[in-house]
Amino acid sequence: MPPVFAHGRLRLYLLKLLDEAPRHGYEVIRLLEERFQGLYAPSAGTVYPRLAKLEAEGLVTYATEGGRKVYSITEAGRAELADRGGELADLELEIRDSVTELAAEIRSEVRGAAGDLRREMRAAASASATRTAEEESWQTAKEELRKARQEWKEQARRAKDESRRAREEAQQARRQAKEAQERAREEVQRIAGQLQEQFARSGGVLGSLAGAWLGGGTPTPTTAPGAAAPAGPADVADAAAPADADVDADVDADVDADRASHWAVDLAPTGDPARDLDRLLDRFRDEVRDAARDRGVTAAQVAEARRHLEAASRRLGTTFGARS
């Protein structure tokens, strides 16, 4: 097929379209497709570079509207259009001729394809031994074609339904994952709030010791009515002094026993002593870690905590029976 526009003709026709009204690039492409009755549509790579060249030559200008360039013809562009009026008239005739040629080519291709199909059908019919066999073969072919079309339609419908269901399931899965994530976050926040509230309410002895050792401040747990107030940093320092001489010495057993009676009372026994011990150790670890995180840790505090933990480990080893 020969080129739709000869050299320089598209440039001239772009000036004509912009002389009719200001337009953006996509609208120019659409109008060209309409002028050719849908038989030809230039690509963006054909139109936009030529608009940019016309703008560089001062024949068109543009203004940005809604993020798009709207091109308008300038006086210089109108002058060139007027000078080339005869060429423009010839171009209109060329466009009509091009449309006619394109339509003729398409009709010829369609006729050729139809002729080939008719010849193939005649050849298939003539291969039958008798007229009855020919008719039966023709009816069979028609029925098979009808079934094939029906099957294609059904397959297309099923594929479309499956694609829609897959999209819906993916969207539902994303929603459920997001909801599960939100629920998990809320649950973690709820549990953290409960632990903080329980720690403040129980005034655990181990949590209080951890706060005094690592935080350097005076812990403020809530004590039960009639119970002794938790020891402050001075009490812990007094209790830790003998440990410097002998890590096996007791760390103020009376104070520990009094405060331990109110520590972790919210952890109800499960009937499994091993599990109950694990829960107590988890509570101790969480309170020490929270105290260290909230108040900061120094190397000296870590060393002192190690001495206290060593003494506690030995005492618990004695309680449960040291391994041989």
XYZ file of C-alpha atoms in Angstrom:
324
model
C 0.000 0.000 0.000
C 1.482 3.419 -0.966
C 2.006 6.074 1.741
C -1.185 7.885 2.780
C 0.530 11.307 2.875
C 3.217 12.392 0.442
C 6.273 14.243 1.765
C 5.225 17.422 3.611
C 1.497 16.761 3.188
C 0.857 15.696 6.805
C 2.489 18.928 8.026
C 0.102 20.946 5.835
C -2.939 18.981 7.013
C -1.999 19.467 10.665
C -1.984 23.250 10.068
C -5.465 22.926 8.492
C -6.841 21.011 11.502
C -5.378 23.541 13.971
C -6.776 26.406 11.865
C -10.239 24.938 12.431
C -9.837 24.978 16.244
C -7.175 24.537 18.931
C -6.637 20.848 19.619
C -4.434 18.538 21.680
C -2.416 15.750 20.080
C -4.833 12.917 20.786
C -7.716 14.896 19.274
C -5.653 15.463 16.112
C -5.068 11.705 15.804
C -8.775 11.009 16.291
C -9.820 13.567 13.647
C -7.401 12.099 11.116
C -8.883 8.665 11.761
C -12.391 10.071 11.215
C -11.369 11.785 7.963
C -10.121 8.421 6.715
C -13.348 6.705 7.869
C -11.419 4.520 10.301
C -9.228 3.021 7.559
C -6.110 4.883 8.695
C -4.976 6.356 12.008
C -1.499 7.895 12.429
C 0.502 6.886 15.465
C 1.523 9.229 18.267
C 5.112 8.828 17.072
C 4.029 10.344 13.743
C 1.924 13.265 14.979
C 3.646 14.598 18.102
C 7.131 15.095 16.577
C 5.584 17.076 13.707
C 3.596 19.246 16.115
C 6.798 19.903 18.047
C 8.582 20.878 14.816
C 5.767 23.233 13.821
C 5.975 24.808 17.273
C 9.751 25.223 16.925
C 9.230 26.955 13.563
C 6.725 29.361 15.098
C 3.790 28.096 13.036
C 1.867 26.804 16.041
C 1.908 27.481 19.753
C 0.513 25.605 22.719
C -0.973 26.163 26.140
C -1.085 23.577 28.920
C -4.637 22.708 30.025
C -5.253 19.903 32.495
C -1.736 18.584 32.092
C -2.023 18.371 28.260
C -0.686 20.602 25.510
C -3.395 22.273 23.438
C -1.943 23.477 20.128
C -3.157 26.588 18.266
C -2.095 27.966 14.904
C -0.178 31.249 14.852
C -0.433 34.065 12.331
C 2.689 32.707 10.650
C 0.976 29.324 10.371
C -2.112 30.899 8.817
C 0.070 32.755 6.371
C 1.739 29.529 5.233
C -1.662 27.859 5.004
C -2.921 30.691 2.788
C 0.161 30.521 0.585
C -0.354 26.791 0.105
C -4.101 26.916 -0.515
C -3.787 25.156 -3.852
C -1.778 22.342 -2.296
C -4.411 22.028 0.432
C -7.168 21.546 -2.152
C -5.103 18.889 -3.901
C -4.482 17.243 -0.522
C -8.230 16.978 0.148
C -8.625 15.189 -3.198
C -5.691 12.940 -2.362
C -7.280 12.016 0.952
C -10.547 11.072 -0.747
C -8.625 9.035 -3.308
C -6.638 7.361 -0.530
C -9.837 6.429 1.288
C -11.260 5.003 -1.919
C -8.097 3.001 -2.597
C -7.970 1.657 0.952
C -11.631 0.636 0.790
C -11.065 -1.027 -2.597
C -8.083 -2.971 -1.251
C -10.098 -4.166 1.729
C -13.037 -5.184 -0.487
C -10.648 -7.042 -2.788
C -9.117 -8.904 0.120
C -12.539 -9.798 1.479
C -13.729 -10.972 -1.954
C -10.581 -13.035 -2.383
C -11.002 -14.668 0.996
C -14.674 -15.348 0.301
C -13.834 -16.820 -3.094
C -11.218 -19.079 -1.567
C -13.724 -20.231 1.011
C -16.361 -20.946 -1.631
C -13.890 -22.904 -3.722
C -12.834 -24.969 -0.734
C -16.446 -25.674 0.128
C -17.243 -26.711 -3.443
C -14.186 -28.950 -3.525
C -15.238 -30.599 -0.288
C -18.800 -31.083 -1.595
C -17.673 -32.507 -4.936
C -15.603 -35.122 -3.153
C -18.794 -36.869 -1.928
C -19.864 -39.942 -3.861
C -23.572 -39.073 -4.187
C -25.843 -36.077 -3.764
C -27.195 -37.581 -0.556
C -23.689 -38.017 0.786
C -22.885 -34.439 -0.207
C -25.923 -33.104 1.627
C -25.181 -35.195 4.692
C -21.568 -34.046 4.657
C -22.676 -30.433 4.308
C -25.157 -30.764 7.162
C -22.540 -32.486 9.290
C -20.028 -29.720 8.605
C -22.605 -27.073 9.470
C -23.498 -28.865 12.672
C -19.853 -29.259 13.636
C -19.260 -25.601 12.906
C -22.265 -24.668 15.029
C -21.042 -26.864 17.864
C -17.536 -25.454 17.566
C -18.860 -21.885 17.720
C -21.017 -22.769 20.702
C -18.057 -24.388 22.428
C -15.852 -21.367 21.731
C -18.481 -19.079 23.188
C -18.863 -21.304 26.250
C -15.107 -21.448 26.759
C -14.865 -17.677 26.444
C -17.700 -17.259 28.944
C -16.084 -19.676 31.424
C -12.719 -17.964 31.049
C -14.346 -14.610 31.698
C -16.186 -15.953 34.764
C -13.026 -17.560 36.131
C -11.079 -14.361 35.604
C -13.767 -12.381 37.427
C -13.865 -14.883 40.289
C -10.076 -14.841 40.531
C -10.102 -11.046 40.783
C -12.845 -11.131 43.401
C -11.031 -13.822 45.410
C -7.775 -11.863 45.226
C -9.549 -8.718 46.414
C -11.234 -10.655 49.230
C -7.911 -12.225 50.235
C -6.281 -8.780 50.369
C -9.157 -7.460 52.488
C -8.979 -10.440 54.838
C -5.208 -10.119 55.149
C -5.546 -6.439 55.947
C -8.295 -7.131 58.491
C -6.214 -9.909 60.074
C -3.239 -7.582 60.268
C -5.374 -4.898 61.921
C -6.818 -7.428 64.367
C -3.347 -8.724 65.215
C -2.070 -5.195 65.779
C -5.060 -4.404 68.005
C -4.573 -7.675 69.930
C -0.872 -6.936 70.487
C -1.716 -3.429 71.667
C -4.439 -4.812 73.937
C -2.119 -7.445 75.459
C 0.657 -4.887 75.898
C -1.760 -2.577 77.673
C -2.945 -5.400 79.909
C 0.642 -6.358 80.783
C 1.501 -2.763 81.616
C -1.637 -2.460 83.721
C -0.972 -5.785 85.455
C 2.661 -4.846 86.109
C 1.634 -1.536 87.621
C -1.071 -3.259 89.663
C 0.938 -6.264 90.854
C 4.215 -4.501 91.765
C 6.158 -7.725 91.118
C 9.313 -8.210 93.162
C 11.404 -9.284 90.188
C 10.065 -6.426 88.057
C 10.800 -3.981 90.907
C 14.363 -5.310 91.307
C 14.882 -5.015 87.544
C 13.603 -1.437 87.562
C 15.933 -0.556 90.464
C 19.001 -2.299 88.988
C 18.638 -1.136 85.405
C 16.676 2.088 85.606
C 18.437 3.681 88.554
C 15.128 5.167 89.736
C 12.598 4.347 92.404
C 10.011 1.826 91.136
C 6.376 2.609 91.925
C 4.439 -0.653 91.848
C 1.103 -0.892 93.596
C 1.213 -3.075 96.698
C -1.647 -5.007 98.160
C -3.233 -3.696 101.354
C -1.152 -4.700 104.357
C 1.855 -5.713 102.245
C 5.282 -4.164 102.669
C 6.149 -1.381 100.217
C 8.575 -2.387 97.418
C 12.191 -1.563 98.121
C 13.737 1.444 96.421
C 17.248 1.743 94.974
C 18.791 2.076 98.470
C 17.198 -1.199 99.599
C 18.461 -2.954 96.499
C 21.927 -1.482 96.980
C 21.931 -2.686 100.599
C 20.810 -6.125 99.475
C 23.408 -6.204 96.704
C 26.332 -5.258 98.969
C 26.840 -8.773 100.444
C 26.683 -10.188 96.921
C 29.911 -8.377 96.093
C 31.648 -10.469 98.757
C 29.773 -13.703 98.136
C 27.330 -14.176 95.208
C 25.832 -17.157 97.010
C 24.554 -14.940 99.906
C 20.859 -14.307 100.259
C 19.514 -11.070 98.713
C 17.380 -9.795 101.479
C 15.233 -12.936 101.733
C 12.630 -11.376 103.993
C 11.930 -8.501 101.593
C 11.864 -10.852 98.612
C 9.461 -13.226 100.302
C 7.111 -10.420 101.289
C 7.062 -8.878 97.825
C 6.993 -12.228 96.022
C 3.700 -13.027 97.747
C 2.081 -10.316 95.592
C 4.096 -10.789 92.394
C 2.428 -12.399 89.362
C -0.724 -13.201 91.325
C -2.699 -12.760 88.103
C -1.068 -15.917 86.670
C -3.478 -18.600 87.818
C -2.009 -22.130 88.222
C -2.607 -24.396 85.228
C -2.123 -27.684 87.005
C 1.178 -28.199 85.182
C 4.077 -27.014 87.425
C 6.547 -26.966 84.517
C 4.261 -24.711 82.532
C 3.608 -22.486 85.547
C 7.379 -22.070 85.987
C 7.778 -21.128 82.321
C 5.074 -18.480 82.697
C 6.789 -17.015 85.770
C 10.133 -16.885 83.945
C 8.431 -15.234 80.960
C 6.905 -12.608 83.267
C 10.289 -11.945 84.881
C 11.997 -11.602 81.500
C 9.322 -9.244 80.142
C 9.429 -6.950 83.196
C 13.234 -6.744 83.185
C 13.300 -6.089 79.441
C 10.597 -3.396 79.685
C 12.438 -1.680 82.537
C 15.689 -1.723 80.583
C 14.006 -0.416 77.455
C 12.159 2.382 79.223
C 15.059 3.602 81.419
C 18.190 2.616 79.545
C 21.052 0.314 80.541
C 24.663 1.011 81.454
C 27.598 -1.398 81.569
C 27.756 -1.107 85.357
C 24.076 -1.949 85.653
C 24.531 -4.993 83.423
C 27.427 -6.221 85.602
C 25.397 -5.727 88.759
C 22.377 -7.453 87.175
C 24.614 -10.395 86.244
C 25.678 -10.797 89.879
C 22.091 -10.723 91.071
C 20.978 -13.177 88.391
C 23.851 -15.510 89.307
C 22.767 -15.482 92.959
C 19.134 -16.048 91.968
C 20.174 -18.900 89.641
C 22.058 -20.647 92.400
C 19.225 -20.247 94.862
C 16.720 -21.639 92.334
C 19.165 -24.460 91.571
C 19.153 -25.320 95.264
C 15.325 -25.154 95.285
C 14.903 -27.506 92.337
C 17.982 -29.647 93.076
C 21.264 -28.990 91.275
C 22.199 -31.321 88.439
C 25.129 -33.651 89.189
